[in-house]
Amino acid sequence: MAKSDATITFEQMKGAVGSLLLLWSEIERELAESLIRLNGGRSAKPAHGIEKSIEFWILELQRNSCRQDQVIELRSGFGSHLSDALKVRNSVCHGLVGITAGCPSGGEEAHLTVELSGETRILGWSELQSMFRWMSKASSLIHNLTTATLEKDLGRLDMHLEKWTDYVFQEQRIESEIVSVQFVQSKRGGV
């Protein structure tokens, strides 16, 4: 667990839970809209659950792909990040057992404690904030990847993707280390 000089309050940690839910709500809405667009404007068979929506969206991108390497690379890396973030979301929604505020002067970092499937996981404030930074852009990337996939004019394809190339290839390397929060074996009486 990282040490922090900043005091993160209990209220801020509760706000982090709310932020996680709000960001996922936005991502789910964009996935649903993108699936309709990829399906020619027809309402696709609704996917049951977020994980299925992500899978269907990736499959539809593949099915409609203009076979541009940039789209394929963005899609696969981003899909992996969404799946990792979904594990965090599911852990918080189905296994939140503790919220700890941060202590100033080098104390333990504020964190959420989750227990799911026999494992205890600690989600630190800094890890959550880092994840929220890229998740806040996720619905726009979903929209742009969908638009780029449907783009028939390859000359216009770059217009949809150029702002994402630097973001994804620089930020995702960092995020993959941060989202991979260490699992701690649960012990009776706490962690």
PDB file of C-alpha atoms in Angstrom:
ATOM      1  CA  MET A   1       0.000   0.000   0.000  1.00  0.00           C
ATOM      2  CA  ALA A   2       1.381   3.388  -0.981  1.00  0.00           C
ATOM      3  CA  LYS A   3       2.053   6.103   1.552  1.00  0.00           C
ATOM      4  CA  SER A   4       0.577   9.532   1.016  1.00  0.00           C
ATOM      5  CA  ASP A   5       1.092  13.012   2.412  1.00  0.00           C
ATOM      6  CA  ALA A   6      -2.406  14.078   1.344  1.00  0.00           C
ATOM      7  CA  THR A   7      -5.409  13.633   3.581  1.00  0.00           C
ATOM      8  CA  ILE A   8      -8.161  11.879   1.664  1.00  0.00           C
ATOM      9  CA  THR A   9     -11.415  11.951   3.607  1.00  0.00           C
ATOM     10  CA  PHE A  10     -14.020   9.275   4.054  1.00  0.00           C
ATOM     11  CA  GLU A  11     -16.385  11.484   1.999  1.00  0.00           C
ATOM     12  CA  GLN A  12     -13.880  11.617  -0.864  1.00  0.00           C
ATOM     13  CA  MET A  13     -13.596   7.824  -0.814  1.00  0.00           C
ATOM     14  CA  LYS A  14     -17.390   7.509  -0.924  1.00  0.00           C
ATOM     15  CA  GLY A  15     -17.273   9.940  -3.856  1.00  0.00           C
ATOM     16  CA  ALA A  16     -14.810   7.623  -5.587  1.00  0.00           C
ATOM     17  CA  VAL A  17     -17.414   4.835  -5.421  1.00  0.00           C
ATOM     18  CA  GLY A  18     -19.964   7.214  -6.957  1.00  0.00           C
ATOM     19  CA  SER A  19     -17.479   8.241  -9.668  1.00  0.00           C
ATOM     20  CA  LEU A  20     -16.869   4.621 -10.564  1.00  0.00           C
ATOM     21  CA  LEU A  21     -20.597   3.985 -10.974  1.00  0.00           C
ATOM     22  CA  LEU A  22     -21.159   7.184 -12.953  1.00  0.00           C
ATOM     23  CA  LEU A  23     -18.281   6.465 -15.338  1.00  0.00           C
ATOM     24  CA  TRP A  24     -19.517   2.932 -15.955  1.00  0.00           C
ATOM     25  CA  SER A  25     -23.039   4.208 -16.589  1.00  0.00           C
ATOM     26  CA  GLU A  26     -21.656   6.533 -19.266  1.00  0.00           C
ATOM     27  CA  ILE A  27     -19.615   3.703 -20.817  1.00  0.00           C
ATOM     28  CA  GLU A  28     -22.645   1.381 -20.864  1.00  0.00           C
ATOM     29  CA  ARG A  29     -24.808   3.995 -22.608  1.00  0.00           C
ATOM     30  CA  GLU A  30     -22.167   4.589 -25.283  1.00  0.00           C
ATOM     31  CA  LEU A  31     -21.696   0.844 -25.801  1.00  0.00           C
ATOM     32  CA  ALA A  32     -25.465   0.436 -26.339  1.00  0.00           C
ATOM     33  CA  GLU A  33     -25.588   3.357 -28.796  1.00  0.00           C
ATOM     34  CA  SER A  34     -22.512   2.100 -30.645  1.00  0.00           C
ATOM     35  CA  LEU A  35     -23.972  -1.388 -30.969  1.00  0.00           C
ATOM     36  CA  ILE A  36     -27.056   0.126 -32.612  1.00  0.00           C
ATOM     37  CA  ARG A  37     -24.870   2.145 -35.006  1.00  0.00           C
ATOM     38  CA  LEU A  38     -22.785  -0.918 -35.858  1.00  0.00           C
ATOM     39  CA  ASN A  39     -25.994  -2.830 -36.488  1.00  0.00           C
ATOM     40  CA  GLY A  40     -27.137  -0.400 -39.186  1.00  0.00           C
ATOM     41  CA  GLY A  41     -29.360   1.655 -36.899  1.00  0.00           C
ATOM     42  CA  ARG A  42     -31.369  -1.343 -35.814  1.00  0.00           C
ATOM     43  CA  SER A  43     -31.642  -2.183 -32.185  1.00  0.00           C
ATOM     44  CA  ALA A  44     -29.362  -5.102 -31.569  1.00  0.00           C
ATOM     45  CA  LYS A  45     -30.374  -7.961 -29.345  1.00  0.00           C
ATOM     46  CA  PRO A  46     -29.662  -6.555 -25.906  1.00  0.00           C
ATOM     47  CA  ALA A  47     -26.588  -7.976 -24.297  1.00  0.00           C
ATOM     48  CA  HIS A  48     -27.072  -9.212 -20.767  1.00  0.00           C
ATOM     49  CA  GLY A  49     -24.503  -7.462 -18.624  1.00  0.00           C
ATOM     50  CA  ILE A  50     -21.644  -5.093 -19.247  1.00  0.00           C
ATOM     51  CA  GLU A  51     -19.153  -7.833 -20.057  1.00  0.00           C
ATOM     52  CA  LYS A  52     -21.387  -9.158 -22.852  1.00  0.00           C
ATOM     53  CA  SER A  53     -21.894  -5.628 -24.199  1.00  0.00           C
ATOM     54  CA  ILE A  54     -18.115  -5.170 -24.407  1.00  0.00           C
ATOM     55  CA  GLU A  55     -17.729  -8.563 -26.115  1.00  0.00           C
ATOM     56  CA  PHE A  56     -20.525  -7.812 -28.621  1.00  0.00           C
ATOM     57  CA  TRP A  57     -19.100  -4.365 -29.331  1.00  0.00           C
ATOM     58  CA  ILE A  58     -15.623  -5.793 -30.032  1.00  0.00           C
ATOM     59  CA  LEU A  59     -17.133  -8.521 -32.241  1.00  0.00           C
ATOM     60  CA  GLU A  60     -19.154  -5.928 -34.169  1.00  0.00           C
ATOM     61  CA  LEU A  61     -16.038  -3.800 -34.619  1.00  0.00           C
ATOM     62  CA  GLN A  62     -14.243  -6.846 -35.997  1.00  0.00           C
ATOM     63  CA  ARG A  63     -17.154  -7.737 -38.275  1.00  0.00           C
ATOM     64  CA  ASN A  64     -17.402  -4.182 -39.636  1.00  0.00           C
ATOM     65  CA  SER A  65     -13.684  -3.435 -39.572  1.00  0.00           C
ATOM     66  CA  CYS A  66     -12.066  -1.534 -42.384  1.00  0.00           C
ATOM     67  CA  ARG A  67      -8.965  -3.599 -41.557  1.00  0.00           C
ATOM     68  CA  GLN A  68      -6.895  -0.610 -40.552  1.00  0.00           C
ATOM     69  CA  ASP A  69      -4.068  -1.637 -38.233  1.00  0.00           C
ATOM     70  CA  GLN A  70      -4.605   1.447 -36.091  1.00  0.00           C
ATOM     71  CA  VAL A  71      -8.262   0.557 -35.415  1.00  0.00           C
ATOM     72  CA  ILE A  72      -7.358  -3.040 -34.623  1.00  0.00           C
ATOM     73  CA  GLU A  73      -4.579  -2.033 -32.225  1.00  0.00           C
ATOM     74  CA  LEU A  74      -6.709   0.569 -30.442  1.00  0.00           C
ATOM     75  CA  ARG A  75      -9.645  -1.823 -30.208  1.00  0.00           C
ATOM     76  CA  SER A  76      -7.702  -4.721 -28.708  1.00  0.00           C
ATOM     77  CA  GLY A  77      -5.778  -2.633 -26.157  1.00  0.00           C
ATOM     78  CA  PHE A  78      -8.824  -0.651 -25.132  1.00  0.00           C
ATOM     79  CA  GLY A  79     -11.006  -3.773 -24.856  1.00  0.00           C
ATOM     80  CA  SER A  80      -8.461  -5.283 -22.500  1.00  0.00           C
ATOM     81  CA  HIS A  81      -8.479  -2.134 -20.349  1.00  0.00           C
ATOM     82  CA  LEU A  82     -12.269  -2.108 -20.223  1.00  0.00           C
ATOM     83  CA  SER A  83     -12.242  -5.720 -19.041  1.00  0.00           C
ATOM     84  CA  ASP A  84      -9.722  -4.933 -16.298  1.00  0.00           C
ATOM     85  CA  ALA A  85     -11.728  -1.910 -15.161  1.00  0.00           C
ATOM     86  CA  LEU A  86     -14.890  -4.028 -15.182  1.00  0.00           C
ATOM     87  CA  LYS A  87     -13.261  -6.370 -12.671  1.00  0.00           C
ATOM     88  CA  VAL A  88     -12.684  -3.372 -10.393  1.00  0.00           C
ATOM     89  CA  ARG A  89     -16.292  -2.240 -10.884  1.00  0.00           C
ATOM     90  CA  ASN A  90     -17.659  -5.703 -10.110  1.00  0.00           C
ATOM     91  CA  SER A  91     -15.454  -5.997  -7.042  1.00  0.00           C
ATOM     92  CA  VAL A  92     -16.760  -2.697  -5.676  1.00  0.00           C
ATOM     93  CA  CYS A  93     -20.417  -3.324  -6.597  1.00  0.00           C
ATOM     94  CA  HIS A  94     -20.541  -6.889  -5.302  1.00  0.00           C
ATOM     95  CA  GLY A  95     -17.867  -7.055  -2.633  1.00  0.00           C
ATOM     96  CA  LEU A  96     -17.192  -3.685  -0.985  1.00  0.00           C
ATOM     97  CA  VAL A  97     -16.453  -4.351   2.689  1.00  0.00           C
ATOM     98  CA  GLY A  98     -14.512  -1.279   3.767  1.00  0.00           C
ATOM     99  CA  ILE A  99     -13.690   2.342   3.098  1.00  0.00           C
ATOM    100  CA  THR A 100     -10.573   3.755   4.730  1.00  0.00           C
ATOM    101  CA  ALA A 101      -9.656   7.433   4.777  1.00  0.00           C
ATOM    102  CA  GLY A 102      -6.044   8.463   4.267  1.00  0.00           C
ATOM    103  CA  CYS A 103      -3.837   9.666   7.057  1.00  0.00           C
ATOM    104  CA  PRO A 104      -1.595  12.711   6.586  1.00  0.00           C
ATOM    105  CA  SER A 105       2.144  12.720   7.177  1.00  0.00           C
ATOM    106  CA  GLY A 106       3.057   9.480   5.469  1.00  0.00           C
ATOM    107  CA  GLY A 107       0.166   7.377   6.753  1.00  0.00           C
ATOM    108  CA  GLU A 108      -1.493   4.607   4.800  1.00  0.00           C
ATOM    109  CA  GLU A 109      -3.160   5.665   1.552  1.00  0.00           C
ATOM    110  CA  ALA A 110      -6.947   5.950   1.524  1.00  0.00           C
ATOM    111  CA  HIS A 111      -8.450   2.840  -0.019  1.00  0.00           C
ATOM    112  CA  LEU A 112     -11.452   0.633  -0.612  1.00  0.00           C
ATOM    113  CA  THR A 113     -11.367  -2.965   0.559  1.00  0.00           C
ATOM    114  CA  VAL A 114     -13.309  -5.510  -1.479  1.00  0.00           C
ATOM    115  CA  GLU A 115     -13.816  -9.221  -0.972  1.00  0.00           C
ATOM    116  CA  LEU A 116     -15.021 -11.316  -3.850  1.00  0.00           C
ATOM    117  CA  SER A 117     -14.578 -14.983  -4.706  1.00  0.00           C
ATOM    118  CA  GLY A 118     -12.518 -15.606  -1.596  1.00  0.00           C
ATOM    119  CA  GLU A 119      -9.997 -12.871  -2.351  1.00  0.00           C
ATOM    120  CA  THR A 120      -9.459  -9.542  -0.680  1.00  0.00           C
ATOM    121  CA  ARG A 121      -8.422  -6.660  -2.878  1.00  0.00           C
ATOM    122  CA  ILE A 122      -7.210  -3.213  -1.824  1.00  0.00           C
ATOM    123  CA  LEU A 123      -8.016  -0.383  -4.252  1.00  0.00           C
ATOM    124  CA  GLY A 124      -5.950   2.693  -3.368  1.00  0.00           C
ATOM    125  CA  TRP A 125      -6.971   6.302  -3.941  1.00  0.00           C
ATOM    126  CA  SER A 126      -4.178   6.966  -6.455  1.00  0.00           C
ATOM    127  CA  GLU A 127      -4.952   3.782  -8.403  1.00  0.00           C
ATOM    128  CA  LEU A 128      -8.637   4.687  -8.569  1.00  0.00           C
ATOM    129  CA  GLN A 129      -7.892   8.270  -9.666  1.00  0.00           C
ATOM    130  CA  SER A 130      -5.577   7.042 -12.400  1.00  0.00           C
ATOM    131  CA  MET A 131      -8.215   4.604 -13.633  1.00  0.00           C
ATOM    132  CA  PHE A 132     -10.869   7.349 -13.550  1.00  0.00           C
ATOM    133  CA  ARG A 133      -8.673   9.581 -15.758  1.00  0.00           C
ATOM    134  CA  TRP A 134      -8.725   7.162 -18.681  1.00  0.00           C
ATOM    135  CA  MET A 135     -12.283   5.977 -17.981  1.00  0.00           C
ATOM    136  CA  SER A 136     -13.523   9.573 -18.251  1.00  0.00           C
ATOM    137  CA  LYS A 137     -12.430   9.447 -21.911  1.00  0.00           C
ATOM    138  CA  ALA A 138     -13.678   5.917 -22.582  1.00  0.00           C
ATOM    139  CA  SER A 139     -17.115   6.759 -23.971  1.00  0.00           C
ATOM    140  CA  SER A 140     -15.544   9.180 -26.475  1.00  0.00           C
ATOM    141  CA  LEU A 141     -13.069   6.509 -27.559  1.00  0.00           C
ATOM    142  CA  ILE A 142     -15.896   3.970 -27.932  1.00  0.00           C
ATOM    143  CA  HIS A 143     -17.769   6.491 -30.094  1.00  0.00           C
ATOM    144  CA  ASN A 144     -14.708   7.300 -32.218  1.00  0.00           C
ATOM    145  CA  LEU A 145     -13.675   3.663 -32.680  1.00  0.00           C
ATOM    146  CA  THR A 146     -17.223   2.871 -33.769  1.00  0.00           C
ATOM    147  CA  THR A 147     -17.268   5.829 -36.165  1.00  0.00           C
ATOM    148  CA  ALA A 148     -13.837   4.921 -37.560  1.00  0.00           C
ATOM    149  CA  THR A 149     -14.912   1.317 -38.060  1.00  0.00           C
ATOM    150  CA  LEU A 150     -17.966   2.441 -40.031  1.00  0.00           C
ATOM    151  CA  GLU A 151     -16.000   5.013 -42.032  1.00  0.00           C
ATOM    152  CA  LYS A 152     -15.863   3.946 -45.691  1.00  0.00           C
ATOM    153  CA  ASP A 153     -13.559   6.796 -46.718  1.00  0.00           C
ATOM    154  CA  LEU A 154     -10.128   5.686 -45.525  1.00  0.00           C
ATOM    155  CA  GLY A 155      -8.868   9.247 -46.007  1.00  0.00           C
ATOM    156  CA  ARG A 156     -11.219  10.392 -43.240  1.00  0.00           C
ATOM    157  CA  LEU A 157     -10.330   7.492 -40.932  1.00  0.00           C
ATOM    158  CA  ASP A 158      -7.376   9.331 -39.384  1.00  0.00           C
ATOM    159  CA  MET A 159      -9.658  12.217 -38.445  1.00  0.00           C
ATOM    160  CA  HIS A 160     -11.505   9.913 -36.037  1.00  0.00           C
ATOM    161  CA  LEU A 161      -8.418   8.336 -34.529  1.00  0.00           C
ATOM    162  CA  GLU A 162      -5.544  10.815 -34.543  1.00  0.00           C
ATOM    163  CA  LYS A 163      -6.245  12.258 -31.092  1.00  0.00           C
ATOM    164  CA  TRP A 164      -6.385   8.771 -29.571  1.00  0.00           C
ATOM    165  CA  THR A 165      -3.095   7.375 -30.834  1.00  0.00           C
ATOM    166  CA  ASP A 166      -0.888   9.246 -28.366  1.00  0.00           C
ATOM    167  CA  TYR A 167      -3.391   8.913 -25.531  1.00  0.00           C
ATOM    168  CA  VAL A 168      -3.832   5.178 -25.846  1.00  0.00           C
ATOM    169  CA  PHE A 169      -0.281   4.187 -26.530  1.00  0.00           C
ATOM    170  CA  GLN A 170       1.220   6.322 -23.757  1.00  0.00           C
ATOM    171  CA  GLU A 171      -1.481   6.156 -21.095  1.00  0.00           C
ATOM    172  CA  GLN A 172      -2.392   2.491 -21.470  1.00  0.00           C
ATOM    173  CA  ARG A 173       1.118   1.316 -20.676  1.00  0.00           C
ATOM    174  CA  ILE A 174       0.908   3.221 -17.408  1.00  0.00           C
ATOM    175  CA  GLU A 175      -2.684   2.200 -16.721  1.00  0.00           C
ATOM    176  CA  SER A 176      -2.035  -1.513 -17.241  1.00  0.00           C
ATOM    177  CA  GLU A 177       0.353  -1.429 -14.306  1.00  0.00           C
ATOM    178  CA  ILE A 178      -2.038   0.603 -12.153  1.00  0.00           C
ATOM    179  CA  VAL A 179      -5.244  -1.302 -12.949  1.00  0.00           C
ATOM    180  CA  SER A 180      -3.490  -4.551 -12.092  1.00  0.00           C
ATOM    181  CA  VAL A 181      -4.009  -4.007  -8.375  1.00  0.00           C
ATOM    182  CA  GLN A 182      -2.426  -6.672  -6.246  1.00  0.00           C
ATOM    183  CA  PHE A 183      -4.661  -9.342  -4.859  1.00  0.00           C
ATOM    184  CA  VAL A 184      -4.144 -10.232  -1.248  1.00  0.00           C
ATOM    185  CA  GLN A 185      -5.269 -13.569   0.128  1.00  0.00           C
ATOM    186  CA  SER A 186      -8.106 -12.948   2.505  1.00  0.00           C
ATOM    187  CA  LYS A 187      -7.429 -13.785   6.085  1.00  0.00           C
ATOM    188  CA  ARG A 188      -9.827 -14.199   8.939  1.00  0.00           C
ATOM    189  CA  GLY A 189      -9.989 -11.065  10.989  1.00  0.00           C
ATOM    190  CA  GLY A 190      -8.914  -8.704   8.176  1.00  0.00           C
ATOM    191  CA  VAL A 191      -6.098  -8.045   5.805  1.00  0.00           C
TER     192      VAL A 191
END
